[in-house]
């Protein structure tokens, strides 16, 4: 407990894109799950869009070398399905614009240009402080460049003979800021 568990997707970095996924809890819900975007390869900078299904709330945090900054404070969202029900989560990053959607409902657009250029995307899960496990499942993960933002050719990396990349080298953990919890 007390950590965000971060997983970088084995995709090309992009500047303007949409990233989306279906997510759900298995068993007891954890504190939050969600998407990473604006992710630097060394995890020194990223945006974190996560949600708590118990409270039906979401937030966006920006991580930089100095720590976490709140971009969108904890906000109620009736569009979030509670408990272990599946939620379709989507972020559109267009320049400094960040548009968030849950289950087809637009939550809003915010502007933050602190992290720019070509960056990666990924997933995040976080257990409650008093429950040290969070078993989130993710499916239908997709990243699509917006028109005019062609992704570069795939880079070689930890690719297996069948073409699949190992995810383990792309995982990290980061301390959860105490004042930003549910």
PDB file of C-alpha atoms in Angstrom, residues 69-171:
ATOM      1  CA  UNK A  69       0.868  18.802  -8.778  1.00  0.00           C
ATOM      2  CA  UNK A  70      -2.930  18.644  -8.911  1.00  0.00           C
ATOM      3  CA  UNK A  71      -4.230  19.429 -12.404  1.00  0.00           C
ATOM      4  CA  UNK A  72      -7.822  18.338 -11.707  1.00  0.00           C
ATOM      5  CA  UNK A  73      -8.796  17.957  -8.038  1.00  0.00           C
ATOM      6  CA  UNK A  74     -10.823  14.988  -6.810  1.00  0.00           C
ATOM      7  CA  UNK A  75     -14.160  15.444  -8.606  1.00  0.00           C
ATOM      8  CA  UNK A  76     -17.453  13.539  -8.503  1.00  0.00           C
ATOM      9  CA  UNK A  77     -18.446  11.758 -11.734  1.00  0.00           C
ATOM     10  CA  UNK A  78     -21.772   9.900 -11.830  1.00  0.00           C
ATOM     11  CA  UNK A  79     -20.652   8.339 -15.163  1.00  0.00           C
ATOM     12  CA  UNK A  80     -18.190   6.110 -13.258  1.00  0.00           C
ATOM     13  CA  UNK A  81     -19.576   2.613 -12.717  1.00  0.00           C
ATOM     14  CA  UNK A  82     -19.139   1.557  -9.096  1.00  0.00           C
ATOM     15  CA  UNK A  83     -17.535  -1.456  -7.482  1.00  0.00           C
ATOM     16  CA  UNK A  84     -16.245  -4.153  -9.813  1.00  0.00           C
ATOM     17  CA  UNK A  85     -18.212  -3.003 -12.882  1.00  0.00           C
ATOM     18  CA  UNK A  86     -16.164  -2.202 -15.983  1.00  0.00           C
ATOM     19  CA  UNK A  87     -15.357   1.414 -16.908  1.00  0.00           C
ATOM     20  CA  UNK A  88     -14.206   2.659 -20.315  1.00  0.00           C
ATOM     21  CA  UNK A  89     -11.587   5.365 -19.672  1.00  0.00           C
ATOM     22  CA  UNK A  90     -10.297   7.739 -22.361  1.00  0.00           C
ATOM     23  CA  UNK A  91      -7.854  10.654 -22.543  1.00  0.00           C
ATOM     24  CA  UNK A  92      -7.375  12.890 -25.562  1.00  0.00           C
ATOM     25  CA  UNK A  93      -4.150  14.884 -25.505  1.00  0.00           C
ATOM     26  CA  UNK A  94      -4.144  17.668 -28.119  1.00  0.00           C
ATOM     27  CA  UNK A  95      -1.420  20.281 -27.579  1.00  0.00           C
ATOM     28  CA  UNK A  96      -1.944  21.540 -24.038  1.00  0.00           C
ATOM     29  CA  UNK A  97      -5.560  20.298 -23.986  1.00  0.00           C
ATOM     30  CA  UNK A  98      -6.477  17.260 -21.900  1.00  0.00           C
ATOM     31  CA  UNK A  99     -10.004  15.914 -22.488  1.00  0.00           C
ATOM     32  CA  UNK A 100     -11.204  13.174 -20.150  1.00  0.00           C
ATOM     33  CA  UNK A 101     -14.010  10.701 -20.774  1.00  0.00           C
ATOM     34  CA  UNK A 102     -15.554   7.850 -18.801  1.00  0.00           C
ATOM     35  CA  UNK A 103     -18.061   5.463 -20.347  1.00  0.00           C
ATOM     36  CA  UNK A 104     -18.672   7.855 -23.240  1.00  0.00           C
ATOM     37  CA  UNK A 105     -19.380  10.869 -20.998  1.00  0.00           C
ATOM     38  CA  UNK A 106     -16.997  13.820 -21.409  1.00  0.00           C
ATOM     39  CA  UNK A 107     -15.839  14.907 -17.952  1.00  0.00           C
ATOM     40  CA  UNK A 108     -14.238  18.100 -19.277  1.00  0.00           C
ATOM     41  CA  UNK A 109     -11.201  19.625 -20.930  1.00  0.00           C
ATOM     42  CA  UNK A 110      -8.322  21.108 -18.964  1.00  0.00           C
ATOM     43  CA  UNK A 111      -5.150  22.817 -20.202  1.00  0.00           C
ATOM     44  CA  UNK A 112      -1.668  22.078 -18.907  1.00  0.00           C
ATOM     45  CA  UNK A 113       1.466  22.426 -21.004  1.00  0.00           C
ATOM     46  CA  UNK A 114       4.068  21.509 -18.392  1.00  0.00           C
ATOM     47  CA  UNK A 115       4.803  18.211 -20.156  1.00  0.00           C
ATOM     48  CA  UNK A 116       5.059  18.375 -23.932  1.00  0.00           C
ATOM     49  CA  UNK A 117       6.634  16.735 -26.942  1.00  0.00           C
ATOM     50  CA  UNK A 118       6.515  13.052 -27.781  1.00  0.00           C
ATOM     51  CA  UNK A 119       5.728  10.993 -24.689  1.00  0.00           C
ATOM     52  CA  UNK A 120       4.419   7.585 -23.758  1.00  0.00           C
ATOM     53  CA  UNK A 121       1.275   6.202 -22.204  1.00  0.00           C
ATOM     54  CA  UNK A 122       0.426   3.450 -19.765  1.00  0.00           C
ATOM     55  CA  UNK A 123      -1.683   2.158 -16.898  1.00  0.00           C
ATOM     56  CA  UNK A 124      -1.828   2.774 -13.161  1.00  0.00           C
ATOM     57  CA  UNK A 125      -3.320   0.936 -10.205  1.00  0.00           C
ATOM     58  CA  UNK A 126      -3.231   1.842  -6.521  1.00  0.00           C
ATOM     59  CA  UNK A 127      -4.314  -0.093  -3.409  1.00  0.00           C
ATOM     60  CA  UNK A 128      -5.949   1.513  -0.383  1.00  0.00           C
ATOM     61  CA  UNK A 129      -3.558   2.350   2.470  1.00  0.00           C
ATOM     62  CA  UNK A 130      -5.175  -0.279   4.728  1.00  0.00           C
ATOM     63  CA  UNK A 131      -5.417  -2.972   2.018  1.00  0.00           C
ATOM     64  CA  UNK A 132      -2.076  -3.779   0.375  1.00  0.00           C
ATOM     65  CA  UNK A 133      -3.489  -5.331  -2.808  1.00  0.00           C
ATOM     66  CA  UNK A 134      -5.192  -3.970  -5.897  1.00  0.00           C
ATOM     67  CA  UNK A 135      -6.199  -6.429  -8.580  1.00  0.00           C
ATOM     68  CA  UNK A 136      -7.254  -4.319 -11.565  1.00  0.00           C
ATOM     69  CA  UNK A 137      -7.782  -5.827 -14.998  1.00  0.00           C
ATOM     70  CA  UNK A 138      -7.351  -3.879 -18.225  1.00  0.00           C
ATOM     71  CA  UNK A 139      -8.608  -4.790 -21.688  1.00  0.00           C
ATOM     72  CA  UNK A 140      -9.008  -3.201 -25.140  1.00  0.00           C
ATOM     73  CA  UNK A 141      -6.081  -0.814 -24.625  1.00  0.00           C
ATOM     74  CA  UNK A 142      -5.657   1.469 -27.633  1.00  0.00           C
ATOM     75  CA  UNK A 143      -3.553   4.484 -28.575  1.00  0.00           C
ATOM     76  CA  UNK A 144      -4.317   6.460 -31.734  1.00  0.00           C
ATOM     77  CA  UNK A 145      -2.449   9.497 -33.040  1.00  0.00           C
ATOM     78  CA  UNK A 146      -4.569  12.531 -33.842  1.00  0.00           C
ATOM     79  CA  UNK A 147      -4.500  13.741 -37.472  1.00  0.00           C
ATOM     80  CA  UNK A 148      -1.157  15.306 -38.339  1.00  0.00           C
ATOM     81  CA  UNK A 149       0.731  13.559 -35.530  1.00  0.00           C
ATOM     82  CA  UNK A 150       2.304  10.502 -37.107  1.00  0.00           C
ATOM     83  CA  UNK A 151       3.913   8.166 -34.599  1.00  0.00           C
ATOM     84  CA  UNK A 152       7.506   7.191 -35.367  1.00  0.00           C
ATOM     85  CA  UNK A 153       8.354   3.672 -36.499  1.00  0.00           C
ATOM     86  CA  UNK A 154       8.466   1.150 -33.647  1.00  0.00           C
ATOM     87  CA  UNK A 155      11.791   0.983 -31.870  1.00  0.00           C
ATOM     88  CA  UNK A 156      13.568  -2.247 -31.082  1.00  0.00           C
ATOM     89  CA  UNK A 157      13.543  -3.184 -27.432  1.00  0.00           C
ATOM     90  CA  UNK A 158      12.724  -6.144 -25.261  1.00  0.00           C
ATOM     91  CA  UNK A 159      10.914  -8.004 -28.016  1.00  0.00           C
ATOM     92  CA  UNK A 160      10.384 -11.745 -27.849  1.00  0.00           C
ATOM     93  CA  UNK A 161      10.611 -13.998 -30.948  1.00  0.00           C
ATOM     94  CA  UNK A 162       6.809 -13.845 -31.310  1.00  0.00           C
ATOM     95  CA  UNK A 163       6.922 -10.026 -31.405  1.00  0.00           C
ATOM     96  CA  UNK A 164       5.562  -9.359 -27.907  1.00  0.00           C
ATOM     97  CA  UNK A 165       7.404  -6.991 -25.620  1.00  0.00           C
ATOM     98  CA  UNK A 166       8.034  -7.863 -21.977  1.00  0.00           C
ATOM     99  CA  UNK A 167       6.065  -5.526 -19.715  1.00  0.00           C
ATOM    100  CA  UNK A 168       8.125  -6.128 -16.580  1.00  0.00           C
ATOM    101  CA  UNK A 169      10.969  -3.741 -17.581  1.00  0.00           C
ATOM    102  CA  UNK A 170       8.287  -1.093 -18.227  1.00  0.00           C
ATOM    103  CA  UNK A 171       6.844  -1.168 -14.691  1.00  0.00           C
TER     104      UNK A 171
END
